[in-house]
């Protein structure tokens, strides 16, 4: 008989768990460590069931006897060739199981937002931070713009935040920022095509110096010189848009608008000379935006608010991919990397999708105020320190965490974990098989994509 190594990790409860408690068994499929860009496993699935040991053992026995499966550990691949068995199995788990599906590329994008735009927290990637999801989805949906630049952007991020990087952070940060700029350029180019504005739309008369007056009136259709080479360039219409003025695609520069040199002018914004306000920023009248202030696209600055130099305001819910990329400021990237290099454990591990997946399982099963005790197949990512931090993050203001504890087991000894393993494998290999209540509503996937 082969010797088994002691189980590692976990966070057993310190004592008796009081109050309403549900015990769930969990396992995953598609875990690839920090190699999140492996094309062979684009998703990871995390399944949880609330079956009793006797129920799970009876289900496994029914599969083996009723459908003549192997007496050894069942594998999900067998189910995909036996439709009647799969239908029966999923039917038995209705209301007793959940699967949280994680698209690994989207997970990486959420980590870009969670670490480099918003304050890092162990609640990141869960329903507790859903306000960040629109920004991540906006960036994720730009992936088809230029696949080569998209792949380089993700690879550069993974390389930069990898725990055991083989060289100093400086070159890794530089590579990431170059990839950010290249992807941003590709997205902007895709958003603005020569057909958007034709030469007929704008004539020299529209933007001649004689037309410019102090009045700030109706919009003219003038695009950025660097975005639309075929339309009006500053050299063609001296005085219309001063040298150095950055007018983003879609910005309306009406006759008479005063555009000071060096100003980045979003649509409708009144910007004082020298102030840099990225495209899309909502700057109401009276907002004080000093030179150098970082006001990312989508950020709403209330009237009279003073945005100090260097202040970082995350993109709003309507942010575009370009907005999110613009918010990845070099100073913040370097600050976060210093904390990671110093092994600041208050930052969640950037390349571990299993932690937010586990958190979602706990939050899903804690409905009604129940606490959740987890039985999990052994996983190196689920260390006691990480689980303790996750437990605190899920507690929120109440001080009572829904995560009561986590006990590691060997799946060979626990039929409940075998059922969870089987469900996770089926879900990963054939996502279309999950319907209705079995698929977690907060799964990390683009809702516009087919399941």
CSV table of C-alpha atoms in Angstrom, one decimal:
chain,number,residue,atom,x,y,z
A,1,UNK,CA,0.0,0.0,0.0
A,2,UNK,CA,1.4,3.4,-1.0
A,3,UNK,CA,2.1,5.9,1.7
A,4,UNK,CA,0.1,9.1,1.6
A,5,UNK,CA,1.7,12.4,2.4
A,6,UNK,CA,0.1,14.5,5.1
A,7,UNK,CA,-2.6,16.9,3.9
A,8,UNK,CA,-1.5,20.5,3.6
A,9,UNK,CA,-3.4,23.8,4.2
A,10,UNK,CA,-6.9,24.3,5.3
A,11,UNK,CA,-8.4,26.3,8.2
A,12,UNK,CA,-10.3,24.0,10.6
A,13,UNK,CA,-12.7,25.8,12.9
A,14,UNK,CA,-11.2,26.7,16.2
A,15,UNK,CA,-14.2,25.3,18.1
A,16,UNK,CA,-17.8,24.3,17.7
A,17,UNK,CA,-19.5,26.4,15.1
A,18,UNK,CA,-22.7,27.9,16.5
A,19,UNK,CA,-25.9,28.9,14.8
A,20,UNK,CA,-27.2,27.8,11.4
A,21,UNK,CA,-24.4,25.9,9.6
A,22,UNK,CA,-24.3,24.2,6.2
A,23,UNK,CA,-21.4,21.8,5.3
A,24,UNK,CA,-20.4,21.7,1.7
A,25,UNK,CA,-17.9,19.6,-0.2
A,26,UNK,CA,-15.9,21.2,-3.0
A,27,UNK,CA,-13.4,20.4,-5.8
A,28,UNK,CA,-12.2,22.1,-9.0
A,29,UNK,CA,-11.3,21.2,-12.6
A,30,UNK,CA,-8.9,23.0,-14.8
A,31,UNK,CA,-6.5,24.3,-12.2
A,32,UNK,CA,-3.2,25.1,-13.8
A,33,UNK,CA,-1.4,26.9,-11.1
A,34,UNK,CA,-0.1,30.3,-12.3
A,35,UNK,CA,-0.1,29.2,-15.9
A,36,UNK,CA,-3.4,30.9,-16.6
A,37,UNK,CA,-2.7,31.4,-20.4
A,38,UNK,CA,-2.6,27.7,-21.2
A,39,UNK,CA,-4.8,27.4,-24.2
A,40,UNK,CA,-5.6,23.8,-23.3
A,41,UNK,CA,-7.5,24.9,-20.2
A,42,UNK,CA,-9.1,28.3,-20.8
A,43,UNK,CA,-11.5,27.9,-17.9
A,44,UNK,CA,-11.5,26.6,-14.3
A,45,UNK,CA,-14.6,25.4,-12.6
A,46,UNK,CA,-15.2,25.1,-8.9
A,47,UNK,CA,-18.1,22.9,-7.8
A,48,UNK,CA,-19.8,22.6,-4.4
A,49,UNK,CA,-22.4,20.2,-3.1
A,50,UNK,CA,-24.3,20.0,0.2
A,51,UNK,CA,-24.9,16.2,0.1
A,52,UNK,CA,-24.4,14.1,3.2
A,53,UNK,CA,-21.8,11.3,3.0
A,54,UNK,CA,-24.5,8.6,2.7
A,55,UNK,CA,-26.3,10.5,-0.1
A,56,UNK,CA,-23.1,11.1,-2.1
A,57,UNK,CA,-22.0,7.4,-1.6
A,58,UNK,CA,-25.4,6.3,-2.8
A,59,UNK,CA,-25.2,8.5,-5.9
A,60,UNK,CA,-21.8,7.2,-6.8
A,61,UNK,CA,-23.0,3.6,-6.3
A,62,UNK,CA,-26.0,4.2,-8.5
A,63,UNK,CA,-23.8,5.4,-11.3
A,64,UNK,CA,-21.6,2.4,-11.1
A,65,UNK,CA,-24.3,-0.2,-10.9
A,66,UNK,CA,-27.2,1.4,-12.8
A,67,UNK,CA,-25.0,2.8,-15.7
A,68,UNK,CA,-22.2,0.2,-15.4
A,69,UNK,CA,-19.4,2.6,-14.9
A,70,UNK,CA,-15.9,1.6,-13.7
A,71,UNK,CA,-15.7,0.6,-10.0
A,72,UNK,CA,-12.7,2.9,-9.7
A,73,UNK,CA,-12.9,6.7,-9.4
A,74,UNK,CA,-15.4,8.1,-11.9
A,75,UNK,CA,-14.1,10.6,-14.5
A,76,UNK,CA,-16.2,13.3,-16.2
A,77,UNK,CA,-15.0,12.3,-19.7
A,78,UNK,CA,-17.1,9.1,-19.3
A,79,UNK,CA,-20.3,11.1,-18.8
A,80,UNK,CA,-19.9,13.1,-22.0
A,81,UNK,CA,-20.1,9.8,-23.9
A,82,UNK,CA,-23.2,8.7,-21.9
A,83,UNK,CA,-25.9,11.2,-22.2
A,84,UNK,CA,-28.5,9.3,-20.2
A,85,UNK,CA,-26.2,9.0,-17.2
A,86,UNK,CA,-25.2,12.7,-17.4
A,87,UNK,CA,-28.9,13.8,-17.4
A,88,UNK,CA,-29.7,11.6,-14.5
A,89,UNK,CA,-26.6,12.8,-12.5
A,90,UNK,CA,-27.4,16.5,-13.1
A,91,UNK,CA,-31.0,15.9,-12.2
A,92,UNK,CA,-30.0,14.4,-8.8
A,93,UNK,CA,-28.0,17.6,-8.0
A,94,UNK,CA,-30.7,20.2,-8.7
A,95,UNK,CA,-30.9,22.5,-5.8
A,96,UNK,CA,-28.0,20.7,-4.1
A,97,UNK,CA,-25.0,22.0,-6.0
A,98,UNK,CA,-23.4,25.0,-7.6
A,99,UNK,CA,-20.7,25.5,-10.2
A,100,UNK,CA,-18.7,28.7,-10.3
A,101,UNK,CA,-17.1,29.0,-13.8
A,102,UNK,CA,-14.0,31.2,-14.3
A,103,UNK,CA,-12.8,32.4,-17.7
A,104,UNK,CA,-9.0,32.6,-17.0
A,105,UNK,CA,-8.4,35.5,-19.4
A,106,UNK,CA,-11.3,37.5,-17.8
A,107,UNK,CA,-9.9,36.6,-14.4
A,108,UNK,CA,-6.6,38.1,-15.3
A,109,UNK,CA,-8.4,41.3,-16.5
A,110,UNK,CA,-10.3,41.5,-13.2
A,111,UNK,CA,-6.9,41.2,-11.5
A,112,UNK,CA,-5.5,44.1,-13.6
A,113,UNK,CA,-8.4,46.3,-12.3
A,114,UNK,CA,-8.4,44.9,-8.8
A,115,UNK,CA,-4.7,45.5,-8.2
A,116,UNK,CA,-3.7,48.4,-10.5
A,117,UNK,CA,-6.8,50.6,-10.5
A,118,UNK,CA,-8.8,49.8,-7.3
A,119,UNK,CA,-7.4,49.1,-3.8
A,120,UNK,CA,-6.4,45.4,-3.5
A,121,UNK,CA,-8.6,43.3,-1.3
A,122,UNK,CA,-9.3,39.6,-0.7
A,123,UNK,CA,-13.0,40.3,-1.6
A,124,UNK,CA,-11.9,41.2,-5.1
A,125,UNK,CA,-13.4,39.0,-7.9
A,126,UNK,CA,-16.5,38.2,-5.8
A,127,UNK,CA,-20.0,39.7,-5.7
A,128,UNK,CA,-18.8,42.0,-2.9
A,129,UNK,CA,-16.9,44.0,-5.5
A,130,UNK,CA,-19.2,43.8,-8.5
A,131,UNK,CA,-18.9,47.5,-9.1
A,132,UNK,CA,-15.5,46.8,-10.6
A,133,UNK,CA,-16.9,44.2,-13.1
A,134,UNK,CA,-18.0,46.6,-15.8
A,135,UNK,CA,-14.5,48.1,-16.2
A,136,UNK,CA,-13.0,44.6,-16.4
A,137,UNK,CA,-15.6,43.6,-19.0
A,138,UNK,CA,-15.0,46.7,-21.1
A,139,UNK,CA,-11.3,45.8,-21.3
A,140,UNK,CA,-11.9,42.1,-21.8
A,141,UNK,CA,-14.2,42.8,-24.8
A,142,UNK,CA,-11.4,44.6,-26.6
A,143,UNK,CA,-9.5,41.3,-26.9
A,144,UNK,CA,-10.6,40.8,-30.5
A,145,UNK,CA,-9.3,44.1,-31.6
A,146,UNK,CA,-5.7,42.8,-32.0
A,147,UNK,CA,-5.1,39.3,-30.7
A,148,UNK,CA,-1.3,39.6,-30.8
A,149,UNK,CA,-1.3,42.8,-28.7
A,150,UNK,CA,-4.0,41.4,-26.4
A,151,UNK,CA,-1.9,38.3,-25.8
A,152,UNK,CA,1.2,40.3,-25.1
A,153,UNK,CA,-0.7,42.5,-22.6
A,154,UNK,CA,-1.9,39.5,-20.6
A,155,UNK,CA,1.5,37.8,-20.8
A,156,UNK,CA,3.3,40.9,-19.6
A,157,UNK,CA,0.9,41.3,-16.7
A,158,UNK,CA,1.3,37.6,-15.7
A,159,UNK,CA,5.1,37.9,-15.9
A,160,UNK,CA,5.1,41.2,-13.9
A,161,UNK,CA,3.0,39.8,-11.0
A,162,UNK,CA,4.4,36.3,-10.9
A,163,UNK,CA,5.6,35.4,-7.4
A,164,UNK,CA,8.9,34.0,-8.5
A,165,UNK,CA,9.9,36.3,-11.2
A,166,UNK,CA,13.4,35.6,-12.6
A,167,UNK,CA,14.5,39.2,-13.0
A,168,UNK,CA,13.9,42.6,-11.3
A,169,UNK,CA,10.6,44.3,-11.5
A,170,UNK,CA,11.8,47.3,-13.5
A,171,UNK,CA,12.0,45.5,-16.9
A,172,UNK,CA,8.8,43.6,-16.2
A,173,UNK,CA,6.9,46.9,-15.5
A,174,UNK,CA,8.4,48.5,-18.6
A,175,UNK,CA,7.2,45.6,-20.7
A,176,UNK,CA,3.7,45.8,-19.2
A,177,UNK,CA,3.4,49.6,-19.8
A,178,UNK,CA,4.6,49.1,-23.4
A,179,UNK,CA,2.0,46.4,-23.9
A,180,UNK,CA,-0.6,48.7,-22.4
A,181,UNK,CA,0.2,51.5,-24.8
A,182,UNK,CA,0.3,49.2,-27.8
A,183,UNK,CA,-3.1,47.7,-26.9
A,184,UNK,CA,-4.6,51.1,-26.3
A,185,UNK,CA,-3.4,52.3,-29.7
A,186,UNK,CA,-5.0,49.3,-31.3
A,187,UNK,CA,-8.3,49.8,-29.6
A,188,UNK,CA,-8.4,53.5,-30.5
A,189,UNK,CA,-7.6,52.7,-34.1
A,190,UNK,CA,-10.4,50.2,-34.2
A,191,UNK,CA,-12.8,52.7,-32.7
A,192,UNK,CA,-12.1,55.4,-35.3
A,193,UNK,CA,-12.2,54.5,-38.9
A,194,UNK,CA,-11.9,56.7,-42.0
A,195,UNK,CA,-15.6,56.2,-42.6
A,196,UNK,CA,-16.6,57.8,-39.3
A,197,UNK,CA,-16.0,61.3,-40.7
A,198,UNK,CA,-15.6,62.1,-44.3
A,199,UNK,CA,-13.8,65.2,-45.7
A,200,UNK,CA,-17.3,66.4,-46.7
A,201,UNK,CA,-18.3,66.6,-43.1
A,202,UNK,CA,-15.7,69.3,-42.3
A,203,UNK,CA,-14.6,72.0,-44.5
A,204,UNK,CA,-11.9,74.6,-43.9
A,205,UNK,CA,-14.7,77.2,-43.4
A,206,UNK,CA,-16.0,75.2,-40.4
A,207,UNK,CA,-12.8,75.7,-38.5
A,208,UNK,CA,-11.2,78.9,-40.0
A,209,UNK,CA,-9.6,81.4,-37.6
A,210,UNK,CA,-12.2,84.0,-38.4
A,211,UNK,CA,-14.9,81.7,-36.9
A,212,UNK,CA,-13.2,81.5,-33.5
A,213,UNK,CA,-14.8,83.8,-30.9
A,214,UNK,CA,-15.2,83.7,-27.1
A,215,UNK,CA,-18.6,82.2,-27.5
A,216,UNK,CA,-18.8,78.5,-26.6
A,217,UNK,CA,-21.7,77.4,-28.8
A,218,UNK,CA,-22.9,74.5,-31.0
A,219,UNK,CA,-20.7,71.5,-31.8
A,220,UNK,CA,-18.8,71.0,-35.1
A,221,UNK,CA,-17.6,67.7,-36.3
A,222,UNK,CA,-13.9,67.9,-35.8
A,223,UNK,CA,-11.8,64.8,-35.0
A,224,UNK,CA,-8.4,64.4,-33.6
A,225,UNK,CA,-5.7,65.1,-36.2
A,226,UNK,CA,-3.8,62.0,-35.2
A,227,UNK,CA,-6.9,59.8,-35.4
A,228,UNK,CA,-8.3,60.9,-38.7
A,229,UNK,CA,-5.5,61.7,-41.2
A,230,UNK,CA,-7.9,62.2,-44.0
A,231,UNK,CA,-9.8,65.0,-42.3
A,232,UNK,CA,-8.5,68.3,-41.0
A,233,UNK,CA,-5.0,68.7,-39.7
A,234,UNK,CA,-3.7,71.6,-37.8
A,235,UNK,CA,-1.4,72.5,-40.7
A,236,UNK,CA,-4.4,72.7,-43.0
A,237,UNK,CA,-6.3,75.0,-40.7
A,238,UNK,CA,-3.9,77.2,-38.7
A,239,UNK,CA,-5.5,78.4,-35.5
A,240,UNK,CA,-8.4,75.9,-35.4
A,241,UNK,CA,-6.8,73.5,-33.0
A,242,UNK,CA,-3.5,74.8,-31.5
A,243,UNK,CA,-0.4,72.6,-31.6
A,244,UNK,CA,-0.3,70.0,-28.9
A,245,UNK,CA,-4.1,70.1,-28.2
A,246,UNK,CA,-5.3,66.5,-27.8
A,247,UNK,CA,-8.9,66.3,-29.0
A,248,UNK,CA,-10.1,62.6,-28.6
A,249,UNK,CA,-12.4,60.9,-31.2
A,250,UNK,CA,-15.9,62.1,-30.8
A,251,UNK,CA,-15.0,65.4,-29.0
A,252,UNK,CA,-17.0,68.4,-30.2
A,253,UNK,CA,-15.0,71.5,-30.8
A,254,UNK,CA,-17.5,74.2,-31.7
A,255,UNK,CA,-16.6,77.4,-33.5
A,256,UNK,CA,-15.2,79.9,-31.1
A,257,UNK,CA,-14.1,77.2,-28.5
A,258,UNK,CA,-10.9,78.2,-26.8
A,259,UNK,CA,-8.6,75.3,-26.8
A,260,UNK,CA,-5.3,76.2,-25.1
A,261,UNK,CA,-2.1,74.6,-26.2
A,262,UNK,CA,-1.4,71.3,-24.4
A,263,UNK,CA,-4.9,70.8,-23.1
A,264,UNK,CA,-6.5,67.4,-23.4
A,265,UNK,CA,-10.2,68.3,-24.1
A,266,UNK,CA,-13.0,65.7,-23.6
A,267,UNK,CA,-16.4,66.3,-25.0
A,268,UNK,CA,-18.1,69.3,-23.4
A,269,UNK,CA,-15.5,69.8,-20.7
A,270,UNK,CA,-14.3,73.3,-19.9
A,271,UNK,CA,-10.6,72.8,-19.2
A,272,UNK,CA,-8.2,75.5,-18.0
A,273,UNK,CA,-4.8,75.8,-19.7
A,274,UNK,CA,-2.4,73.1,-18.7
A,275,UNK,CA,-5.0,70.8,-17.2
A,276,UNK,CA,-4.8,67.2,-18.4
A,277,UNK,CA,-8.2,65.5,-18.4
A,278,UNK,CA,-8.4,62.2,-20.3
A,279,UNK,CA,-11.3,61.5,-22.8
A,280,UNK,CA,-14.6,60.7,-21.1
A,281,UNK,CA,-13.9,62.4,-17.8
A,282,UNK,CA,-17.0,64.2,-16.4
A,283,UNK,CA,-15.7,67.5,-15.1
A,284,UNK,CA,-18.7,69.6,-14.1
A,285,UNK,CA,-18.5,73.4,-13.9
A,286,UNK,CA,-16.6,74.6,-10.9
A,287,UNK,CA,-14.5,71.5,-10.6
A,288,UNK,CA,-10.9,72.4,-9.8
A,289,UNK,CA,-8.6,70.2,-11.8
A,290,UNK,CA,-5.0,71.3,-11.3
A,291,UNK,CA,-2.3,70.5,-13.8
A,292,UNK,CA,-1.1,67.0,-13.5
A,293,UNK,CA,-4.1,65.7,-11.7
A,294,UNK,CA,-5.0,62.1,-12.7
A,295,UNK,CA,-8.7,62.0,-13.4
A,296,UNK,CA,-9.3,58.7,-15.3
A,297,UNK,CA,-12.0,58.5,-17.9
A,298,UNK,CA,-15.5,58.0,-16.5
A,299,UNK,CA,-14.7,59.5,-13.1
A,300,UNK,CA,-17.4,62.0,-12.0
A,301,UNK,CA,-15.9,65.0,-10.2
A,302,UNK,CA,-18.7,66.8,-8.3
A,303,UNK,CA,-19.0,70.6,-8.6
A,304,UNK,CA,-16.4,72.4,-6.6
A,305,UNK,CA,-14.4,69.2,-5.9
A,306,UNK,CA,-10.6,69.7,-5.9
A,307,UNK,CA,-8.8,66.8,-7.3
A,308,UNK,CA,-5.2,66.9,-6.0
A,309,UNK,CA,-2.3,66.2,-8.2
A,310,UNK,CA,-1.7,62.5,-8.6
A,311,UNK,CA,-5.2,61.5,-7.3
A,312,UNK,CA,-6.4,58.2,-8.9
A,313,UNK,CA,-10.1,57.9,-9.5
A,314,UNK,CA,-11.2,54.5,-10.9
A,315,UNK,CA,-13.1,54.4,-14.2
A,316,UNK,CA,-16.8,54.5,-13.9
A,317,UNK,CA,-19.4,51.9,-14.9
A,318,UNK,CA,-19.5,53.3,-18.4
A,319,UNK,CA,-15.7,53.2,-18.9
A,320,UNK,CA,-14.3,52.0,-22.2
A,321,UNK,CA,-11.3,49.8,-22.7
A,322,UNK,CA,-9.2,52.9,-23.5
A,323,UNK,CA,-10.4,54.5,-20.2
A,324,UNK,CA,-9.3,51.5,-18.2
A,325,UNK,CA,-6.0,51.3,-19.9
A,326,UNK,CA,-5.4,55.0,-19.3
A,327,UNK,CA,-6.1,54.4,-15.6
A,328,UNK,CA,-3.1,52.0,-15.3
A,329,UNK,CA,-0.8,54.7,-14.2
A,330,UNK,CA,2.9,53.9,-14.0
A,331,UNK,CA,3.3,55.3,-10.5
A,332,UNK,CA,0.5,53.1,-9.2
A,333,UNK,CA,1.8,50.0,-11.0
A,334,UNK,CA,5.3,50.5,-9.5
A,335,UNK,CA,3.8,51.0,-6.0
A,336,UNK,CA,1.8,47.8,-6.2
A,337,UNK,CA,4.8,45.9,-7.5
A,338,UNK,CA,7.0,47.1,-4.6
A,339,UNK,CA,4.4,45.7,-2.2
A,340,UNK,CA,4.3,42.4,-4.1
A,341,UNK,CA,8.1,42.2,-4.1
A,342,UNK,CA,8.1,42.9,-0.4
A,343,UNK,CA,5.7,40.0,0.1
A,344,UNK,CA,2.9,42.2,1.4
A,345,UNK,CA,0.3,39.5,2.3
A,346,UNK,CA,-2.5,41.9,2.5
A,347,UNK,CA,-2.6,41.8,-1.3
A,348,UNK,CA,-4.4,38.7,-2.6
A,349,UNK,CA,-2.3,36.4,-4.7
A,350,UNK,CA,-2.6,37.9,-8.2
A,351,UNK,CA,-2.6,34.6,-10.1
A,352,UNK,CA,-4.9,32.4,-7.9
A,353,UNK,CA,-8.4,32.1,-9.3
A,354,UNK,CA,-9.3,29.4,-6.7
A,355,UNK,CA,-9.6,31.9,-3.8
A,356,UNK,CA,-12.3,34.1,-5.3
A,357,UNK,CA,-14.1,31.0,-6.6
A,358,UNK,CA,-14.1,29.5,-3.1
A,359,UNK,CA,-15.3,32.8,-1.7
A,360,UNK,CA,-18.2,32.8,-4.2
A,361,UNK,CA,-19.2,29.3,-3.1
A,362,UNK,CA,-19.3,30.4,0.5
A,363,UNK,CA,-21.3,33.5,-0.3
A,364,UNK,CA,-23.7,31.5,-2.4
A,365,UNK,CA,-24.4,28.9,0.3
A,366,UNK,CA,-24.5,31.4,3.2
A,367,UNK,CA,-27.9,32.7,2.0
A,368,UNK,CA,-30.2,33.2,4.9
A,369,UNK,CA,-27.4,34.0,7.4
A,370,UNK,CA,-26.0,30.5,7.5
A,371,UNK,CA,-22.3,29.9,8.2
A,372,UNK,CA,-20.5,27.6,5.8
A,373,UNK,CA,-18.1,24.8,6.7
A,374,UNK,CA,-16.1,23.7,3.7
A,375,UNK,CA,-14.7,20.2,3.0
A,376,UNK,CA,-12.2,20.5,0.1
A,377,UNK,CA,-10.0,18.3,-1.9
A,378,UNK,CA,-6.4,19.1,-1.0
A,379,UNK,CA,-5.2,22.3,-2.8
A,380,UNK,CA,-1.8,24.0,-2.3
A,381,UNK,CA,-3.4,27.4,-3.1
A,382,UNK,CA,-5.6,27.2,0.0
A,383,UNK,CA,-3.1,28.0,2.7
A,384,UNK,CA,-4.1,28.8,6.3
A,385,UNK,CA,-2.8,32.4,6.0
A,386,UNK,CA,-4.8,33.1,2.8
A,387,UNK,CA,-7.9,31.5,4.2
A,388,UNK,CA,-7.7,33.6,7.3
A,389,UNK,CA,-7.5,36.8,5.3
A,390,UNK,CA,-10.3,35.7,3.1
A,391,UNK,CA,-12.4,34.8,6.2
A,392,UNK,CA,-11.9,38.4,7.5
A,393,UNK,CA,-12.7,40.0,4.1
A,394,UNK,CA,-16.0,38.1,3.9
A,395,UNK,CA,-16.9,39.1,7.4
A,396,UNK,CA,-17.4,42.8,6.4
A,397,UNK,CA,-18.8,45.2,9.0
A,398,UNK,CA,-20.6,42.4,11.0
A,399,UNK,CA,-17.4,40.8,12.2
A,400,UNK,CA,-18.9,37.4,11.7
A,401,UNK,CA,-17.6,35.6,8.6
A,402,UNK,CA,-19.8,33.3,6.6
A,403,UNK,CA,-16.7,31.1,6.2
A,404,UNK,CA,-16.7,29.0,9.4
A,405,UNK,CA,-13.7,26.9,8.3
A,406,UNK,CA,-12.2,24.7,5.7
A,407,UNK,CA,-11.0,21.1,6.2
A,408,UNK,CA,-8.8,19.4,3.6
A,409,UNK,CA,-9.5,15.8,2.7
A,410,UNK,CA,-8.3,13.2,0.2
A,411,UNK,CA,-11.0,12.8,-2.5
A,412,UNK,CA,-10.5,9.0,-2.4
A,413,UNK,CA,-11.9,9.0,1.1
A,414,UNK,CA,-14.9,11.3,0.7
A,415,UNK,CA,-17.7,10.5,-1.8
A,416,UNK,CA,-19.0,14.1,-1.5
A,417,UNK,CA,-15.8,15.5,-2.9
A,418,UNK,CA,-15.9,12.8,-5.7
A,419,UNK,CA,-19.3,14.1,-6.7
A,420,UNK,CA,-18.0,17.7,-6.7
A,421,UNK,CA,-15.0,16.6,-8.7
A,422,UNK,CA,-17.3,14.9,-11.3
A,423,UNK,CA,-19.6,17.9,-11.5
A,424,UNK,CA,-16.7,20.4,-11.9
A,425,UNK,CA,-15.1,18.2,-14.7
A,426,UNK,CA,-18.4,17.9,-16.6
A,427,UNK,CA,-18.9,21.7,-16.4
A,428,UNK,CA,-15.5,22.5,-17.6
A,429,UNK,CA,-15.5,20.1,-20.6
A,430,UNK,CA,-19.0,20.9,-21.7
A,431,UNK,CA,-20.2,24.3,-20.4
A,432,UNK,CA,-23.5,24.0,-22.3
A,433,UNK,CA,-24.6,21.1,-20.0
A,434,UNK,CA,-25.1,23.5,-17.1
A,435,UNK,CA,-28.5,25.1,-17.0
A,436,UNK,CA,-30.6,27.0,-14.5
A,437,UNK,CA,-29.7,26.9,-10.9
A,438,UNK,CA,-26.6,24.8,-11.2
A,439,UNK,CA,-24.4,27.6,-12.7
A,440,UNK,CA,-23.5,30.3,-10.2
A,441,UNK,CA,-25.1,33.6,-11.3
A,442,UNK,CA,-21.8,35.4,-10.5
A,443,UNK,CA,-19.6,33.1,-12.6
A,444,UNK,CA,-16.6,35.1,-14.0
A,445,UNK,CA,-17.6,35.0,-17.6
A,446,UNK,CA,-18.8,37.5,-20.2
A,447,UNK,CA,-22.6,37.4,-20.0
A,448,UNK,CA,-22.7,38.2,-23.7
A,449,UNK,CA,-20.9,34.9,-24.5
A,450,UNK,CA,-22.7,31.6,-24.9
A,451,UNK,CA,-22.3,29.4,-21.9
